[in-house]
Coordinates of C-alpha atoms and ligand atoms in Angstrom, one line a residue:
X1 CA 0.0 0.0 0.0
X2 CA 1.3 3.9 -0.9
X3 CA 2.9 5.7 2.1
X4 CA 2.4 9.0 0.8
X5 CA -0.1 10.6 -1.9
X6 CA 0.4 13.8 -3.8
X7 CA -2.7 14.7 -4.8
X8 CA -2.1 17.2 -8.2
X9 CA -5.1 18.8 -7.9
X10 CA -7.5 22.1 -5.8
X11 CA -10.6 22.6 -4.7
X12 CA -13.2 19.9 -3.3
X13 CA -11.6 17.2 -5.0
X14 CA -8.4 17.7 -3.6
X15 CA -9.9 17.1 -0.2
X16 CA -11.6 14.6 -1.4
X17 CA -8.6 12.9 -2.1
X18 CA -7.3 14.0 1.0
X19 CA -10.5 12.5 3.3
X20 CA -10.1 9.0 1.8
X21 CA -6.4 9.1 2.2
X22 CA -6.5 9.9 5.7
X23 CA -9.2 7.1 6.3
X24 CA -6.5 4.9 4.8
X25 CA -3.5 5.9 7.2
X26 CA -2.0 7.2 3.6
X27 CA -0.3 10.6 4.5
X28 CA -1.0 13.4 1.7
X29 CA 1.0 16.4 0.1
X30 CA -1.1 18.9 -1.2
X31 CA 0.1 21.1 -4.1
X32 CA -0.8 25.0 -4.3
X33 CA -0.5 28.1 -6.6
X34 CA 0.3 31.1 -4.8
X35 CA -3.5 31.8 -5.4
X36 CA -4.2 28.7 -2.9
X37 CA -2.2 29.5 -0.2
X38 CA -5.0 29.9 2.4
X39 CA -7.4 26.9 0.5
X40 CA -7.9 24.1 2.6
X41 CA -6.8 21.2 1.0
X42 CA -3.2 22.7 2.4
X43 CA -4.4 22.8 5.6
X44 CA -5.6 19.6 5.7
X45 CA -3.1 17.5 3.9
X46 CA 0.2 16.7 6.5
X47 CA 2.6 18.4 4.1
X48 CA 2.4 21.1 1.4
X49 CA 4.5 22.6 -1.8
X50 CA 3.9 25.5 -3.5
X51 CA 4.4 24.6 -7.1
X52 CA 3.8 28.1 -8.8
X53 CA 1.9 31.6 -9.3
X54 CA -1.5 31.2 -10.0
X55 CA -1.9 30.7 -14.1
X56 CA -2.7 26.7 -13.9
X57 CA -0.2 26.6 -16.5
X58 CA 2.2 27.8 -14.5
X59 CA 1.1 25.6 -11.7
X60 CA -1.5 22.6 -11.9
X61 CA -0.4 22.3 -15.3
X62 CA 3.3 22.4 -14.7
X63 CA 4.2 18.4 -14.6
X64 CA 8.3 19.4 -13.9
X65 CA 7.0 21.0 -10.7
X66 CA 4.5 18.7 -9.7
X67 CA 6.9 15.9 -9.7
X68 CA 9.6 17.5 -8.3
X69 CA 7.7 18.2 -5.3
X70 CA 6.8 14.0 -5.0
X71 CA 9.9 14.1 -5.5
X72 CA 11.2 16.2 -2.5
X73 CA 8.8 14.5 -0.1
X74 CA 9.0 11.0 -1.2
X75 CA 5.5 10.5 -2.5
X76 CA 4.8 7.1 -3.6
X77 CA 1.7 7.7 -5.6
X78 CA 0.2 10.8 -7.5
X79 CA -3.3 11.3 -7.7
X80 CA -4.3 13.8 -10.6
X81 CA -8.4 13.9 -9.6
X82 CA -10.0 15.5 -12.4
X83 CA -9.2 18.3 -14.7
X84 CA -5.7 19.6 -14.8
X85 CA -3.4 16.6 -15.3
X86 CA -6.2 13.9 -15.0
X87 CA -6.2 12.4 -18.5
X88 CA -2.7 13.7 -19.9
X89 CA -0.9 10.8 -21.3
X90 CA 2.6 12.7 -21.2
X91 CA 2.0 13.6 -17.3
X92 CA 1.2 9.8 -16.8
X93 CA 4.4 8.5 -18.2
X94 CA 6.2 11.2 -16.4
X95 CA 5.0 9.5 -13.3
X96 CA 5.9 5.9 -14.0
X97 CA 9.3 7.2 -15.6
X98 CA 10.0 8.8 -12.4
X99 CA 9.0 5.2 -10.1
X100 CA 5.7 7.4 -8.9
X101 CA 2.2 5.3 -9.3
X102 CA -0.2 7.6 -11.2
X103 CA -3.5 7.1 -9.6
X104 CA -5.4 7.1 -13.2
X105 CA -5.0 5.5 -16.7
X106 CA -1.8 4.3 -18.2
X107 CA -0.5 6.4 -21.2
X108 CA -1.2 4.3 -23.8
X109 CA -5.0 4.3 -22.5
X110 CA -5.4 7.9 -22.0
X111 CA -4.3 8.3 -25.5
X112 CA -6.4 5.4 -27.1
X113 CA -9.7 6.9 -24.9
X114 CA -8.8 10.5 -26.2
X115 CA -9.0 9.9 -29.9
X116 CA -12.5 9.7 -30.1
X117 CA -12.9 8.1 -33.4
X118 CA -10.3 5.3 -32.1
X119 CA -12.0 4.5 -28.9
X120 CA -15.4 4.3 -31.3
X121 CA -13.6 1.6 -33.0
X122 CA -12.2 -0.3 -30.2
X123 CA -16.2 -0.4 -28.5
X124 CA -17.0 -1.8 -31.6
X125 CA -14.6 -4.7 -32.0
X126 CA -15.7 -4.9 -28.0
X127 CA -18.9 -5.6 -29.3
X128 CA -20.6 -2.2 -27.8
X129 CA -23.6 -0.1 -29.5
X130 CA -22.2 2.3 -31.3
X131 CA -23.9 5.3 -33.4
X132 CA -23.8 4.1 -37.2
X133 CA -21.7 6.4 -39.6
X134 CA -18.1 6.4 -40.8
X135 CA -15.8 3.7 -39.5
X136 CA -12.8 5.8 -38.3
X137 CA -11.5 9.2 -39.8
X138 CA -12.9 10.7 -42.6
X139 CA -10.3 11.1 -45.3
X140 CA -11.7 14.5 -47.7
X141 CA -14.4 16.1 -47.7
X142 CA -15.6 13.6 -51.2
X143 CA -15.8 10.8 -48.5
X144 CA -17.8 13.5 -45.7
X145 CA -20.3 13.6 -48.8
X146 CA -20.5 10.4 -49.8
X147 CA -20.8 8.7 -45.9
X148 CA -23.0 11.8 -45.2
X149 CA -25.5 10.4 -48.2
X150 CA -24.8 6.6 -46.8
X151 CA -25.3 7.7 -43.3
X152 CA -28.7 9.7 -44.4
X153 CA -29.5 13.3 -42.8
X154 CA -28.8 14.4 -40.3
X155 CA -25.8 13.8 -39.3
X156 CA -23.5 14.8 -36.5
X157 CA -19.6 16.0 -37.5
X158 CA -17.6 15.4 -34.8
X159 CA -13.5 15.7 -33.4
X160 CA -11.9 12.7 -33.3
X161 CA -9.4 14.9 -30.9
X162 CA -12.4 16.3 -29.1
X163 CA -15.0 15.9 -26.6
X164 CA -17.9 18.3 -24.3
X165 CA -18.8 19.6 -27.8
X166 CA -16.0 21.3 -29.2
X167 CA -15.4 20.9 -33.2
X168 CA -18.8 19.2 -33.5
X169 CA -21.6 20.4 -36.2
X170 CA -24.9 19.0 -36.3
X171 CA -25.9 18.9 -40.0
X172 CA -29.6 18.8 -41.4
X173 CA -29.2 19.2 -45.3
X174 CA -26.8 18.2 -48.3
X175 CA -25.7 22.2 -48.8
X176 CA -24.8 22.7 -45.1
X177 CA -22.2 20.1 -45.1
X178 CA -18.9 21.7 -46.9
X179 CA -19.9 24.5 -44.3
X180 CA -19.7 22.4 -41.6
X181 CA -17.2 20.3 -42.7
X182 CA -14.9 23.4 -42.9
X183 CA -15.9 25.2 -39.4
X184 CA -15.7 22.2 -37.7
X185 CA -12.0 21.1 -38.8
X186 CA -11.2 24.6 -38.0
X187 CA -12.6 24.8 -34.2
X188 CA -10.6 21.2 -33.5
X189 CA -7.5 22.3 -34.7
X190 CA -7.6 25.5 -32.8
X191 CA -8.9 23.8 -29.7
X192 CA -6.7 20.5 -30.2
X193 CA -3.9 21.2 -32.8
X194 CA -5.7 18.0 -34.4
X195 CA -8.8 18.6 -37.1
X196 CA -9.0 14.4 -37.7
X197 CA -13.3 14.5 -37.9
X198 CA -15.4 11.5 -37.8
X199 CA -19.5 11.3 -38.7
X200 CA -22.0 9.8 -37.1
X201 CA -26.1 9.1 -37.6
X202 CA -27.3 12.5 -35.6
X203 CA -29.5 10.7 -32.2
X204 CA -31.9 13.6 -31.7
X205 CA -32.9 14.2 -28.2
X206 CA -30.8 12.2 -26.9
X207 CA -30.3 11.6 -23.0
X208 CA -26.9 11.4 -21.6
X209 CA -26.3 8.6 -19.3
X210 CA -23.2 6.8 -18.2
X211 CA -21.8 3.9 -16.2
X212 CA -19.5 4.4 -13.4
X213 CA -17.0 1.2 -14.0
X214 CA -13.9 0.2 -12.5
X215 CA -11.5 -2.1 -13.4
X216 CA -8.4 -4.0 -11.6
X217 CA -5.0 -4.7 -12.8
X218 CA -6.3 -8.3 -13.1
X219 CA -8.6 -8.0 -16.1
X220 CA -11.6 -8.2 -13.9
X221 CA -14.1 -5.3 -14.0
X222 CA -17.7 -4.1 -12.7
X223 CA -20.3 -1.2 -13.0
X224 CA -21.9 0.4 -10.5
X225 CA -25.3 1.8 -12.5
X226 CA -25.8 5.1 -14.0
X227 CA -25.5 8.7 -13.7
X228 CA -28.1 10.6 -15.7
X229 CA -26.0 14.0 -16.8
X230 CA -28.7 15.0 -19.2
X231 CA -29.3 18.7 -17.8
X232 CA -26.4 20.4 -19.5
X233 CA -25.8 24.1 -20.3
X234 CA -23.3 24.8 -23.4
X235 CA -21.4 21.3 -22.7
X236 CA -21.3 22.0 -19.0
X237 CA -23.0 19.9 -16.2
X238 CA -25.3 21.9 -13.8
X239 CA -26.8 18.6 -12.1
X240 CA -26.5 14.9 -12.4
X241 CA -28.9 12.1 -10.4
X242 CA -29.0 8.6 -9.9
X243 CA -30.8 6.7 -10.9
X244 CA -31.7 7.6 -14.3
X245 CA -35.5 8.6 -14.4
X246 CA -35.7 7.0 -17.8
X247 CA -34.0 3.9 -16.6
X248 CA -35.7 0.6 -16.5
X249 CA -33.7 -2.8 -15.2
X250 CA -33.9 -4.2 -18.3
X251 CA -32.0 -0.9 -20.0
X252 CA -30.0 -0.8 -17.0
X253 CA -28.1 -4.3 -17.2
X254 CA -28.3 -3.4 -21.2
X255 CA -26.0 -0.8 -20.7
X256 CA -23.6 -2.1 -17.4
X257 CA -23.0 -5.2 -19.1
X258 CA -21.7 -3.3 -22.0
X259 CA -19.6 -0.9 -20.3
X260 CA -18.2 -4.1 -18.5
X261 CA -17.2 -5.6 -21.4
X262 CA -15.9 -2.4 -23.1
X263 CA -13.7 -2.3 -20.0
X264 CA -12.3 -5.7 -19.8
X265 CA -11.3 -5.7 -23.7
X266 CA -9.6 -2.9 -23.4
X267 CA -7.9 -4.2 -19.4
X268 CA -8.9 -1.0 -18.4
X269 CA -7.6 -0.5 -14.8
X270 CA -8.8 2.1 -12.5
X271 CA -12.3 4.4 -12.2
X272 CA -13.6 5.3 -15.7
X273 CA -16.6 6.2 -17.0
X274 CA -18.3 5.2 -20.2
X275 CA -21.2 7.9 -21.3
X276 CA -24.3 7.0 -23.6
X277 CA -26.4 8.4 -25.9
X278 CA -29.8 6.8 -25.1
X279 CA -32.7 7.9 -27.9
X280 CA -36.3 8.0 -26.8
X281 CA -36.8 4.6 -28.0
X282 CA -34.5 3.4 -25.2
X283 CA -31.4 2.5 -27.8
X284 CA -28.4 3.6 -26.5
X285 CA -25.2 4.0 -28.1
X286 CA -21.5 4.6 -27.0
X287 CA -20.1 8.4 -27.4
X288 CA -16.8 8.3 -25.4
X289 CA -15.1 6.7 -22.4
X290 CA -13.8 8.8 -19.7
X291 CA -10.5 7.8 -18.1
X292 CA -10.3 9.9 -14.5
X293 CA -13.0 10.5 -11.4
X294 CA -15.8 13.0 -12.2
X295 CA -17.3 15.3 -10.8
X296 CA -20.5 13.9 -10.1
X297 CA -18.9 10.4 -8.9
X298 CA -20.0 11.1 -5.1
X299 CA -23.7 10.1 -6.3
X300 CA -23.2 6.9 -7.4
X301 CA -21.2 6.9 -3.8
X302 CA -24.2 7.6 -2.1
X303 CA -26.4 5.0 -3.7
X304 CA -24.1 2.5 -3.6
X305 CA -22.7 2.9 -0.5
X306 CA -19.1 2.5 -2.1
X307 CA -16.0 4.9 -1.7
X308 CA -14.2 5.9 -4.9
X309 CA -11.0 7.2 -4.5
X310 CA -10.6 4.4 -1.9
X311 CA -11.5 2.1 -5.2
X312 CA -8.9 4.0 -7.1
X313 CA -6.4 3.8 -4.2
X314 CA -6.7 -0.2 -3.8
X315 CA -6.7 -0.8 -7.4
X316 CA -3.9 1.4 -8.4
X317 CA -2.1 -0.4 -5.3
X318 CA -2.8 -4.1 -7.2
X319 CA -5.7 -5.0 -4.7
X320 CA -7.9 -7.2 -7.2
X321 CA -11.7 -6.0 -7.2
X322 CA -14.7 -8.3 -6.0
X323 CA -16.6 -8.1 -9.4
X324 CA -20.2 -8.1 -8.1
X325 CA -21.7 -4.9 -9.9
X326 CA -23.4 -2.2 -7.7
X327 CA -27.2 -1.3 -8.3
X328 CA -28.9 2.0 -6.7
X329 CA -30.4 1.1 -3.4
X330 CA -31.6 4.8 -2.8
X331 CA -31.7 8.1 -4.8
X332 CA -29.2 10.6 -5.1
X333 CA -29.3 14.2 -6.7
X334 CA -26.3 16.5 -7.5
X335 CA -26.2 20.7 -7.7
X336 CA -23.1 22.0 -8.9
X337 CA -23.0 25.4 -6.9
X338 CA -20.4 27.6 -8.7
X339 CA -19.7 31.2 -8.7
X340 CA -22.0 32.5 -11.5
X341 CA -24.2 34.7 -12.4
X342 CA -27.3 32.6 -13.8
X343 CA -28.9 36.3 -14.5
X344 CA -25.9 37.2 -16.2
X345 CA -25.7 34.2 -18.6
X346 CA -23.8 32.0 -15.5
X347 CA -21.1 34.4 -15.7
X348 CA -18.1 33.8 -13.5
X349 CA -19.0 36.0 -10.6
X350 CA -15.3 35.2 -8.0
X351 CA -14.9 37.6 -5.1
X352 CA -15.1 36.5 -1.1
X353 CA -17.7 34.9 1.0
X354 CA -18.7 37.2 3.1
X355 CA -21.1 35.1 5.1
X356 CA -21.9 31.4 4.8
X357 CA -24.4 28.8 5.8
X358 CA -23.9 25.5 4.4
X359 CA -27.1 22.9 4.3
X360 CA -26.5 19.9 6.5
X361 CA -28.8 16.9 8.5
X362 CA -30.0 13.6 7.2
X363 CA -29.2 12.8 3.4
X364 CA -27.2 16.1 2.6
X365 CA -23.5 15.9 1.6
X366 CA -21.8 19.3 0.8
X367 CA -18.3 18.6 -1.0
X368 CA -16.6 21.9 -0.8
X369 CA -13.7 23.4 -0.6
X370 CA -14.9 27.0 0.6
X371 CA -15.3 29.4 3.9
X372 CA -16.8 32.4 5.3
X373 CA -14.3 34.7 4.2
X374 CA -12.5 32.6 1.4
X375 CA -11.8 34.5 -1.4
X376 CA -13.0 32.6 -4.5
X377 CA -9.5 33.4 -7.1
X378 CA -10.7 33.9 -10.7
X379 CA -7.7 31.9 -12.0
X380 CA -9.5 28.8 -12.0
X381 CA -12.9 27.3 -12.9
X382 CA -16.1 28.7 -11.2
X383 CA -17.4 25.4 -8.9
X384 CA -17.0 26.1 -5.2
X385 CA -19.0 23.2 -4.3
X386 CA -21.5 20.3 -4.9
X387 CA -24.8 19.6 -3.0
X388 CA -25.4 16.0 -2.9
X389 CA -28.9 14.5 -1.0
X390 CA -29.8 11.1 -1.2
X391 CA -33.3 9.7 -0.2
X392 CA -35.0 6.1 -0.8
X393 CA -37.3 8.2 -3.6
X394 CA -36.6 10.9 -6.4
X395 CA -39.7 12.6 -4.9
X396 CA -37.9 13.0 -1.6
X397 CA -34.9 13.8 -3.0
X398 CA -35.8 16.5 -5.0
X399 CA -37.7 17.4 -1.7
X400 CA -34.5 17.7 0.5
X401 CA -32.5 19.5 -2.5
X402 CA -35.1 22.6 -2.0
X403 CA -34.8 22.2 2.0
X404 CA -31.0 22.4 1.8
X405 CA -31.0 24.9 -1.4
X406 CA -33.6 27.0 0.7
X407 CA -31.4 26.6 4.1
X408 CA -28.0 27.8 1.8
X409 CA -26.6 31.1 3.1
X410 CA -23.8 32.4 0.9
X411 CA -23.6 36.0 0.4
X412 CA -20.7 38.5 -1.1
X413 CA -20.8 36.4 -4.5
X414 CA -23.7 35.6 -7.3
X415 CA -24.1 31.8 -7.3
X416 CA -26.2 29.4 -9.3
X417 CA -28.6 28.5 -6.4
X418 CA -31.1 30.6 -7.8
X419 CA -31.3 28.8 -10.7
X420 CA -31.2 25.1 -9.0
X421 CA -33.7 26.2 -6.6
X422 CA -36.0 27.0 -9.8
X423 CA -35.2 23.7 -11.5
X424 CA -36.4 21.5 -8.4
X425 CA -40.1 23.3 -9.1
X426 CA -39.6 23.2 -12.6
X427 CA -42.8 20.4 -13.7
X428 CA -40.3 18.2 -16.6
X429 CA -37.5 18.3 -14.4
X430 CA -39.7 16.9 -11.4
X431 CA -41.6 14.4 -14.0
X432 CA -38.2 13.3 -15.0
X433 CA -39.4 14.5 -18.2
X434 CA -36.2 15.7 -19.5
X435 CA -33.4 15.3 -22.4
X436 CA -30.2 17.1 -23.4
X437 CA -32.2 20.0 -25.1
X438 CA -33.6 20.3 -21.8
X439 CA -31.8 24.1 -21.1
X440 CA -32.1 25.2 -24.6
X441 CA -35.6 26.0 -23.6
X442 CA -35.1 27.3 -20.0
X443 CA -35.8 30.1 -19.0
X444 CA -34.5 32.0 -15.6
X445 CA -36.4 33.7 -13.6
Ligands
LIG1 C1 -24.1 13.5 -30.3 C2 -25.4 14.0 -30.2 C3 -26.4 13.5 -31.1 N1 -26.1 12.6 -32.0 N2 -23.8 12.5 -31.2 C4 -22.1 16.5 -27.1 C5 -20.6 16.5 -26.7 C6 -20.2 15.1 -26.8 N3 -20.2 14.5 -25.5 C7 -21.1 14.4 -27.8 N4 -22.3 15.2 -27.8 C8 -23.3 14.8 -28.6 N5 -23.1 13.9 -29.5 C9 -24.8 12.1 -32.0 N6 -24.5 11.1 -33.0 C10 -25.7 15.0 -29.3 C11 -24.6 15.4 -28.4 C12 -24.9 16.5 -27.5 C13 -24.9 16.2 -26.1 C14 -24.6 15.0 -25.6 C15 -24.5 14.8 -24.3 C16 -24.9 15.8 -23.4 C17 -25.2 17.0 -23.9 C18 -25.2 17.3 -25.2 C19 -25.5 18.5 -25.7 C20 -25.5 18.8 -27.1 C21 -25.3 17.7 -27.9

């Protein structure tokens, strides 16, 4: 087992990290811009090293300073949480050329996960659904036109580099597609450097909903259910619950057994995730395989009854996994509470807490990193927290979200309360009525 973990992260998931660890006798080095000096995750980890000035790239992102400071205290293991470093093929080799056990995907994984068209392929071979359309990259734009006719319209563009949206064009009509073609390869290689595209059958409506899995350095892997992540603004999560509101059993082993076996093709070892498209008809289709710990894993936690980064911790440390697979026993609801504006188009709004009043009692998990006082830097993204509740019924859940939205104090910054508060009385929402066009059409009060 690791003696010491440097966690290469900030925020909530940096304590995160840090809870678990401490629950597993592991001592912990937290990492910190000069931004971070006062964050807790330093004051709760048993050592700290600055690594930088606050620009992440200067910092978070700066791998020759991160492992220079495992390094200097003599930190077995790295864990990257998500974000930053968390899926960077280049910092994971770093790690293992250095004898330091990055807590996340091997190089050659993160690489074969992150080219989207590639890991398409591999779920295929695997044997899981996957959205007809062009096998691999498209060559020239002759081949866009001619698979775009084979596919039939409409059809979705997409970056075989990309992911959350970027270099993607959803195309309706023959005329539209040299358009699309070109704006789309242009976007991905300014976002990625990379403008490889790849087409697929557009799914309209569609649901996002994926499987937490983890796998063990054995071969063996599991599922432990869904995460519906359907309520989405510009490629951003705003909530996520468990379970899925349009899940049945039937759909639900459907989909777990194929993100099982999509796992153990590919040996996958560690926490991953493996997101579906699900159409209205209840098909459901692969769109790309996440190699780190999200954001919204401490849901499926509180369903489950199952610790994550302790999973991570054991598996990355060779400890083989059971293999039963985890299903719901209660319900579980996520608010990310970040420093917007939601009356300002969810602006970044940072500044300092001036008073605060986090929700607490029976089925309410806050996983935060903030203060009264804490001065929220504008260096880094806006989330300063997650509201979790868990109940045995959605009804009740969505019940104790409005108690503990209602019972939130924070004042001296905007936040998006407002606007979660608002969703928990909205009537689709509460139906469980909902897909990803679901914010296109909401409207703040
Ligand atoms: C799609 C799609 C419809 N059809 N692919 C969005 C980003 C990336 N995760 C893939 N995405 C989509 N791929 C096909 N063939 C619709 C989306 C999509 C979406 C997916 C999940 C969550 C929110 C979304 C918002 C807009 C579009």
């Amino acid at each position: 087992m690791f003696n010491k973990i440097l966690i290469a992260n900030r925020g909530e998931i940096a304590l995160r990290v840090i809870r678990t660890c401490k629950e597993m006798n592991i001592k912990t080095v937290a990492v910190y811009s000069t931004a971070d000096a006062d964050s807790l995750h330093v004051r709760f980890a048993d050592e700290a090293v600055c690594i930088g000035p606050p620009p992440s790239a200067d910092s978070y992102l700066k791998m020759a300073n991160i492992i220079a400071a495992a390094e200097i205290t003599n930190a077995d293991a790295i864990h990257p949480g998500y974000g930053f470093l968390s899926e960077n093929a280049k910092f994971s080799k770093l790690c293992a050329e250095h004898g330091i056990k990055f807590i996340g995907a091997s190089p050659e994984m993160i690489d074969r996960m992150g080219d989207k068209a590639n890991a398409k392929a591999t779920m295929k071979a695997a044997g899981v659904p996957c959205v007809p359309g062009s096998d691999g990259v498209i060559e020239d734009f002759e081949q866009c036109q001619v698979l775009a006719e084979e596919t039939g319209y409409p059809v979705m563009l997409k970056a075989s580099a990309g992911g959350g949206g970027k270099g993607m064009r959803a195309v309706w009509k023959a005329e539209d597609l040299k358009d699309a073609w070109d704006s789309a390869r242009q976007e991905s290689k300014a976002a990625f450097g990379n403008d490889d595209m790849y087409m697929e059958k557009l799914i309209e409506e569609p649901r996002h909903i994926e499987i937490q899995i983890v796998g063990d350095a054995y071969g063996k892997a599991c599922h432990l259910s869904e995460r519906d992540c359907s309520v989405q603004r510009r490629h951003q999560k705003l909530t996520e619950e468990t379970p899925s509101p349009f899940m049945t059993d039937e759909l639900r082993e459907k989909m777990g057994d194929a993100a099982v076996r999509a796992a153990e093709y590919i040996k996958y070892e560690g926490a991953g995730t493996v997101e579906f498209l699900v159409d209205k008809h209840r098909n459901f289709y692969f769109m790309e395989m996440n190699t780190r710990i999200q954001v919204e894993h401490p849901i499926t936690e509180e369903v489950v009854d199952y610790d994550l980064i302790r999973e991570q911790i054991l598996v990355a440390a060779g400890v083989p996994i059971s293999g039963k697979n985890y299903y719901p026993k209660l319900h579980s609801i996520e608010c990310r509470i970040n420093a917007e504006d939601p009356h300002n188009n969810f602006r970044p709004a940072p500044g300092r807490i001036t008073t605060l009043h986090t929700p607490g009692g029976h089925g309410v998990r806050m996983d935060s990193h903030v203060y009264a006082d804490y001065i929220i830097p504008p260096n880094y993204d806006s989330m300063i927290g997650k509201l979790i509740v868990t109940a045995q019924t959605r009804e009740e859940a969505i019940n104790k979200m409005k108690r503990a939205l209602d019972e939130f104090v924070i004042e001296g910054i905007k936040t998006t309360i407002p606007f979660h508060r608002q969703l928990m009385d909205h009537p689709d929402y509460v139906a469980g009525n909902y897909t990803t066009k679901f914010m296109d059409d909401f409207v703040i009060e």
